PDB file of C-alpha atoms in Angstrom:
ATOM      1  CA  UNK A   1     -21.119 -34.347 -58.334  1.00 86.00           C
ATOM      2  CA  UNK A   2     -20.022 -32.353 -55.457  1.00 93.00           C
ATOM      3  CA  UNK A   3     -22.021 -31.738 -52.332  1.00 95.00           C
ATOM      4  CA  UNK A   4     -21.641 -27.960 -51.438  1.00 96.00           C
ATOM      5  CA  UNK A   5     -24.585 -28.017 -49.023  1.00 97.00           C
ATOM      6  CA  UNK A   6     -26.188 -30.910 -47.351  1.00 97.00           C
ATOM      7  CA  UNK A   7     -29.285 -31.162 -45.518  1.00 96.00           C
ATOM      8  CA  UNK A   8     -28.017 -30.031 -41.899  1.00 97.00           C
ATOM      9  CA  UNK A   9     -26.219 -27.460 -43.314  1.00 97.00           C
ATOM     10  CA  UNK A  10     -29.109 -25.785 -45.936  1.00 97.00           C
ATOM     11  CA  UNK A  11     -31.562 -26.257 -42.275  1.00 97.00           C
ATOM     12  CA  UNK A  12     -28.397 -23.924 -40.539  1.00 98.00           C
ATOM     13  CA  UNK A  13     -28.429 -21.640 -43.155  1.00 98.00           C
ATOM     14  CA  UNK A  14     -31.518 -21.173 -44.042  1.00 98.00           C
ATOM     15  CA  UNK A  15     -32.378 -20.537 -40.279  1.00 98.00           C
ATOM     16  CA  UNK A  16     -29.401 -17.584 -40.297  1.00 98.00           C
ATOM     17  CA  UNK A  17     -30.927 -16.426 -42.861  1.00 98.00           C
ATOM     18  CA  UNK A  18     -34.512 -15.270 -41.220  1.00 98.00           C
ATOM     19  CA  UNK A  19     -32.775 -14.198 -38.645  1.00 98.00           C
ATOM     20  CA  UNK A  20     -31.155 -11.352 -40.862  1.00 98.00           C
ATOM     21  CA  UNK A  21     -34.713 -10.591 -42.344  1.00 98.00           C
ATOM     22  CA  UNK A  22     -35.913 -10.500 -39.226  1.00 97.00           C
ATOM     23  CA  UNK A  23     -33.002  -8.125 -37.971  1.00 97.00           C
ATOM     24  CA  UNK A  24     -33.454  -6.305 -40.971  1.00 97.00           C
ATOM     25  CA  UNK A  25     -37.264  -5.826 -40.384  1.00 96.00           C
ATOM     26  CA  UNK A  26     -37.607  -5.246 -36.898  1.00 91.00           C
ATOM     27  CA  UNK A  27     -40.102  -3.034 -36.979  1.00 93.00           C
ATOM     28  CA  UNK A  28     -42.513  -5.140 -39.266  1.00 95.00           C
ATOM     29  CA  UNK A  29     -46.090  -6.869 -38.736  1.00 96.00           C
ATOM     30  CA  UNK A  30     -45.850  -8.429 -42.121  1.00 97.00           C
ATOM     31  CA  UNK A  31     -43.257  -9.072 -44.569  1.00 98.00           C
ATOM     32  CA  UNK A  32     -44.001 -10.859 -47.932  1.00 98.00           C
ATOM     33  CA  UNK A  33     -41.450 -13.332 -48.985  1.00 98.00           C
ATOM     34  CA  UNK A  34     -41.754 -13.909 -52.911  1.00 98.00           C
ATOM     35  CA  UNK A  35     -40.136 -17.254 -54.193  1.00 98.00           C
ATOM     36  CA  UNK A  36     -39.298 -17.144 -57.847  1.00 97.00           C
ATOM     37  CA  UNK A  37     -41.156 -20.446 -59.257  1.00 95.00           C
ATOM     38  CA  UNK A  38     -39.987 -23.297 -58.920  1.00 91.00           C
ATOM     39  CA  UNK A  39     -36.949 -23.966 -56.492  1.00 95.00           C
ATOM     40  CA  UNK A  40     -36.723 -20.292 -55.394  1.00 97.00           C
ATOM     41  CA  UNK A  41     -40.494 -20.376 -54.233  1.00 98.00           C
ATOM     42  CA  UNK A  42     -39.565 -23.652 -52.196  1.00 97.00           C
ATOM     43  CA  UNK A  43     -36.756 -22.124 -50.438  1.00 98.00           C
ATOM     44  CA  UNK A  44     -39.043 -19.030 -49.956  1.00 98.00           C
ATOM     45  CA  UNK A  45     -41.118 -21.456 -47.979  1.00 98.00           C
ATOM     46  CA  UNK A  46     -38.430 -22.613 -46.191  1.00 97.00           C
ATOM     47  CA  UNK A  47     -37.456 -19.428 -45.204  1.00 98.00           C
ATOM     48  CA  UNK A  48     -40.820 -18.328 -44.241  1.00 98.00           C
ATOM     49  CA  UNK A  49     -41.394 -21.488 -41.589  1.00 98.00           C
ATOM     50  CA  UNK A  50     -37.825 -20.166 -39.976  1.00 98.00           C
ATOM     51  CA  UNK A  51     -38.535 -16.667 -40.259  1.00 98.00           C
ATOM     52  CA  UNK A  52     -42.300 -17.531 -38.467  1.00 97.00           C
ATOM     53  CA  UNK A  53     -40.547 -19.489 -35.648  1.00 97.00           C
ATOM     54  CA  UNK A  54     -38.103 -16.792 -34.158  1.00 97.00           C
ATOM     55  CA  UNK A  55     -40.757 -13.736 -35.016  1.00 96.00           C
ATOM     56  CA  UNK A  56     -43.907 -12.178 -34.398  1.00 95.00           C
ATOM     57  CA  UNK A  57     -43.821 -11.138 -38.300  1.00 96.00           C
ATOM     58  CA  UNK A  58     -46.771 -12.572 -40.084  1.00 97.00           C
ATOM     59  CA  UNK A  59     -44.913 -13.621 -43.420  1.00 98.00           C
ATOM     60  CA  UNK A  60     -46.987 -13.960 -46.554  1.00 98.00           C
ATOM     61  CA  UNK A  61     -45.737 -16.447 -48.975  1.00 98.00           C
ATOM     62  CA  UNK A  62     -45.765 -15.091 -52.947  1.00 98.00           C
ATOM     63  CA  UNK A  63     -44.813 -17.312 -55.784  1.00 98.00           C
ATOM     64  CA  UNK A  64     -43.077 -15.086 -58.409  1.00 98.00           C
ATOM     65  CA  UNK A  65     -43.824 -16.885 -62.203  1.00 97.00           C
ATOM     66  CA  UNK A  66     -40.880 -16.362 -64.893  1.00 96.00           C
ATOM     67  CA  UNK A  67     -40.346 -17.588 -67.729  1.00 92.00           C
ATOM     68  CA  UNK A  68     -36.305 -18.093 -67.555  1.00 85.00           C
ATOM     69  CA  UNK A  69     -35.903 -18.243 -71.592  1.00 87.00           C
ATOM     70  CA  UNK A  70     -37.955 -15.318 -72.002  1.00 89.00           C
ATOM     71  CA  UNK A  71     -37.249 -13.425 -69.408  1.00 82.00           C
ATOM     72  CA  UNK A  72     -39.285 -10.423 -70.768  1.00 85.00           C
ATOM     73  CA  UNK A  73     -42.474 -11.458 -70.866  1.00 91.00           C
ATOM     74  CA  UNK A  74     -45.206 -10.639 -68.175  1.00 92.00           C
ATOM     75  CA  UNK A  75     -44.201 -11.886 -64.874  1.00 95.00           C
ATOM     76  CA  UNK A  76     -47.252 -13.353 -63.150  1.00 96.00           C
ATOM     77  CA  UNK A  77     -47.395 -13.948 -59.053  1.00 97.00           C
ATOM     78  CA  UNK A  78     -49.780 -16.128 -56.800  1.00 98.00           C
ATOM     79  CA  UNK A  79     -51.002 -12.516 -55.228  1.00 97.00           C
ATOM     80  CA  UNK A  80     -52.512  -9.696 -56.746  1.00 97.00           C
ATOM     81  CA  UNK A  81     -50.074  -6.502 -56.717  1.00 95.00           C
ATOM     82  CA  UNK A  82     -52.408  -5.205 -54.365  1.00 96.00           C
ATOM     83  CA  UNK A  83     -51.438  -7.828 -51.234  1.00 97.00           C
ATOM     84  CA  UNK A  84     -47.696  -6.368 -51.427  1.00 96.00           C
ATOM     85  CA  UNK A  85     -48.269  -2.646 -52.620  1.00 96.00           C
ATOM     86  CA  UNK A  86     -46.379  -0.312 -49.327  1.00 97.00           C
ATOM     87  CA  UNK A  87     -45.196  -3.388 -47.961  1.00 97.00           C
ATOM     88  CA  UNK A  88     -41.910  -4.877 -47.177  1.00 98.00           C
ATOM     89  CA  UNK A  89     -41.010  -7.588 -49.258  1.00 98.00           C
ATOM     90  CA  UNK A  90     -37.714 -10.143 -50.127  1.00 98.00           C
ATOM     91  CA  UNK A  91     -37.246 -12.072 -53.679  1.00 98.00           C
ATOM     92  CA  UNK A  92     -36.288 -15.241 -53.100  1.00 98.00           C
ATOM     93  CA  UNK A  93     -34.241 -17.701 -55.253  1.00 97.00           C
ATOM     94  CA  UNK A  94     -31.950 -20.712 -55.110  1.00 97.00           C
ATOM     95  CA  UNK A  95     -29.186 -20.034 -56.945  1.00 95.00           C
ATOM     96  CA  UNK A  96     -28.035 -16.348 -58.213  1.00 93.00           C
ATOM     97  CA  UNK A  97     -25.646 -17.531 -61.759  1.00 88.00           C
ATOM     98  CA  UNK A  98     -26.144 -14.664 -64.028  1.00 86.00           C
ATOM     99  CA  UNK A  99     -28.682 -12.141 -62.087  1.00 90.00           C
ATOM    100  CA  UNK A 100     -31.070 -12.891 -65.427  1.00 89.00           C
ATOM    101  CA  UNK A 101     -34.138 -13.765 -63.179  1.00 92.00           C
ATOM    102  CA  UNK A 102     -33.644 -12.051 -60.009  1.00 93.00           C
ATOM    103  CA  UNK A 103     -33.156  -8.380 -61.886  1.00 93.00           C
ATOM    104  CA  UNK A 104     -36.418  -9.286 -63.964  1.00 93.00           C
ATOM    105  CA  UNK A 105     -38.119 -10.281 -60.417  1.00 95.00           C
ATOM    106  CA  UNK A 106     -36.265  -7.150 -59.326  1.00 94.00           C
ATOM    107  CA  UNK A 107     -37.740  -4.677 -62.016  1.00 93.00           C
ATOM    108  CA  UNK A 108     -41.556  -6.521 -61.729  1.00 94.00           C
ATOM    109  CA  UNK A 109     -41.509  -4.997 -57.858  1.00 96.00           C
ATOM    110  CA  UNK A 110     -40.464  -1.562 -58.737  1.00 93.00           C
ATOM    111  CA  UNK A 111     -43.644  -0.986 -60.707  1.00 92.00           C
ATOM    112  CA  UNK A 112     -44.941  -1.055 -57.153  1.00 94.00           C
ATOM    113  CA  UNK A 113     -44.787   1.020 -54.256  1.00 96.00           C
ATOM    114  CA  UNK A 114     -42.545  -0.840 -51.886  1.00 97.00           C
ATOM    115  CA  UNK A 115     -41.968   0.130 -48.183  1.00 96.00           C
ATOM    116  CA  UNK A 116     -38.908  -1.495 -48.208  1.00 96.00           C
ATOM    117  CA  UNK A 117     -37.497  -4.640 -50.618  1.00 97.00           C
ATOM    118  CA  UNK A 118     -34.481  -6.652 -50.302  1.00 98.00           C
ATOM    119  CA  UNK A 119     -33.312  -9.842 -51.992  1.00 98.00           C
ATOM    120  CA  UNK A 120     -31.921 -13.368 -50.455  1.00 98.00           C
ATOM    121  CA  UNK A 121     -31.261 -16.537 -52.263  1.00 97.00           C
ATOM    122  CA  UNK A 122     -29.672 -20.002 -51.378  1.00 98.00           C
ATOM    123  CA  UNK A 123     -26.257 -20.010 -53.774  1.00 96.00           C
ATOM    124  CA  UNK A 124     -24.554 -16.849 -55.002  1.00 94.00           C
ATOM    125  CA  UNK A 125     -21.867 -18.026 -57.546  1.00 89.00           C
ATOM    126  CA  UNK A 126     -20.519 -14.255 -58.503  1.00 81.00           C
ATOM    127  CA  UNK A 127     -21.117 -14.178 -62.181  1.00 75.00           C
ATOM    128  CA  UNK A 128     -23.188 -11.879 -62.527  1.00 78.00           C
ATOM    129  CA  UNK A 129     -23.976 -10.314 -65.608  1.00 80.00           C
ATOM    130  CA  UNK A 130     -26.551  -7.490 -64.027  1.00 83.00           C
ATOM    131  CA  UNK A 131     -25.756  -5.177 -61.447  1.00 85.00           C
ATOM    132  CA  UNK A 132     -28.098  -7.464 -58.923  1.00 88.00           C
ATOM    133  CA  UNK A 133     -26.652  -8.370 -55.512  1.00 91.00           C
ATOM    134  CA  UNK A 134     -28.568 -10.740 -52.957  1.00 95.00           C
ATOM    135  CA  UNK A 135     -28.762  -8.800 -49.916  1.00 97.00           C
ATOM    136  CA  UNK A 136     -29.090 -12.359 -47.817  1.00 98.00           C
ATOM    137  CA  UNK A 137     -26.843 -15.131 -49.245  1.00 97.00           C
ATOM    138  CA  UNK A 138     -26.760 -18.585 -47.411  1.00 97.00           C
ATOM    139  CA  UNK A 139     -23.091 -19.299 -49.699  1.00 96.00           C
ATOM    140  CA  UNK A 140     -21.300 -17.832 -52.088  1.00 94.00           C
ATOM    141  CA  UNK A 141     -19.352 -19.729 -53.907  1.00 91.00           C
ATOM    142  CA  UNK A 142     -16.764 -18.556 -57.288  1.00 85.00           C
ATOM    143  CA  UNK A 143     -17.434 -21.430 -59.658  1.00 82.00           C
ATOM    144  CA  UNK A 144     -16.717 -21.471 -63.084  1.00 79.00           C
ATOM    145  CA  UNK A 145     -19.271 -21.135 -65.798  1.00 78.00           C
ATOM    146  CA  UNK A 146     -19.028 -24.617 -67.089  1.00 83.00           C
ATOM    147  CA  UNK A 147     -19.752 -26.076 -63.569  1.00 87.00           C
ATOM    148  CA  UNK A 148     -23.857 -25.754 -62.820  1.00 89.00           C
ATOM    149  CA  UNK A 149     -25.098 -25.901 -59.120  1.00 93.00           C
ATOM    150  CA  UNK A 150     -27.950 -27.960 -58.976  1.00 93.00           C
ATOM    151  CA  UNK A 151     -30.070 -27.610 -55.552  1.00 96.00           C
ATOM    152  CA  UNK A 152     -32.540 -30.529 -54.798  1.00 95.00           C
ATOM    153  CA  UNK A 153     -35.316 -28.846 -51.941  1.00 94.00           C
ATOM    154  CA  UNK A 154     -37.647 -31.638 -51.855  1.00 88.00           C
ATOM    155  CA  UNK A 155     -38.350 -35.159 -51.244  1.00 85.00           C
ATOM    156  CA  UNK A 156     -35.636 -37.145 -49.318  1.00 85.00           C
ATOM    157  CA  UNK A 157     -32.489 -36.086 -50.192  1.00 88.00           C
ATOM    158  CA  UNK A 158     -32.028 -31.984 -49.962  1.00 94.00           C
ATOM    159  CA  UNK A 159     -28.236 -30.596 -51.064  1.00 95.00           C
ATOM    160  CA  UNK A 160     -26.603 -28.449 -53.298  1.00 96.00           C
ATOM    161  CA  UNK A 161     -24.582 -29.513 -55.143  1.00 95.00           C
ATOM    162  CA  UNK A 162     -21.823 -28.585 -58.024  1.00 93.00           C
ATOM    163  CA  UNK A 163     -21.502 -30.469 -60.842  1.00 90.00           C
TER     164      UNK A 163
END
């Protein structure tokens, strides 16, 4: 295994990375940041602390449910459509491989009136099989499809890593 990231570095990043929302957003009260379950939604968080620390933006945390086998079946989220309808939002998730899950997350939004909506995530690896592009990227990183990236978030030890 192969540490891309480590700790210091996904704190740097991570940190870089509100400050582009925030740029981005300038004229915002609120922004929602929706994590797509289970490591996007943790980053998400992540993001949300940094992006609280540097701003006046009142962030409201969403956790996006999607069921990455079966990608079209209902997406579910910890809010009601009604706490991010004509609001600014950003999809979160760790690693963009194939675009699968963020274009799903992606279409799920449009069905609602958006002020504005961009999309950030941890790892892009450029194989993308959608037209999907993260708008905020912390790496990204040309890998081949047998490697995997596996991002650890949690508990004592938080990398990326390629393996």
């Amino acid at each position: 295994m192969n540490i891309i990231l480590n700790q210091q570095e996904i704190a740097y990043k991570t940190r870089r990375m509100a400050y582009q929302i925030y740029e981005t957003f300038p004229d915002e009260t609120e922004v929602v940041i929706a994590g797509i379950a289970s490591n996007g939604y943790v980053f998400a968080q992540l993001l949300a602390t940094e992006l609280e620390k540097i701003s006046d933006i009142k962030v409201t945390l969403c956790e996006v449910i999607i069921n990455k086998q079966q990608p079209l079946e209902p997406i579910r989220t910890s809010l009601p459509a009604a706490d991010y309808t004509n609001k600014s939002l950003v999809l979160v998730d760790d690693v963009l491989n194939s675009g699968t899950t963020l274009i799903y997350g992606v279409k799920h939004f449009l069905n609602v009136p958006l002020k504005k909506f961009k999309t950030a995530v941890l790892v892009d690896r450029n194989h993308k099989q959608y037209p999907v592009k993260a708008d905020f990227k912390g790496l990204s990183l040309s890998t081949s499809m047998q490697e995997h990236i596996i991002v650890e978030l949690q508990g004592n030890e938080i990398y990326a890593a390629l393996r």
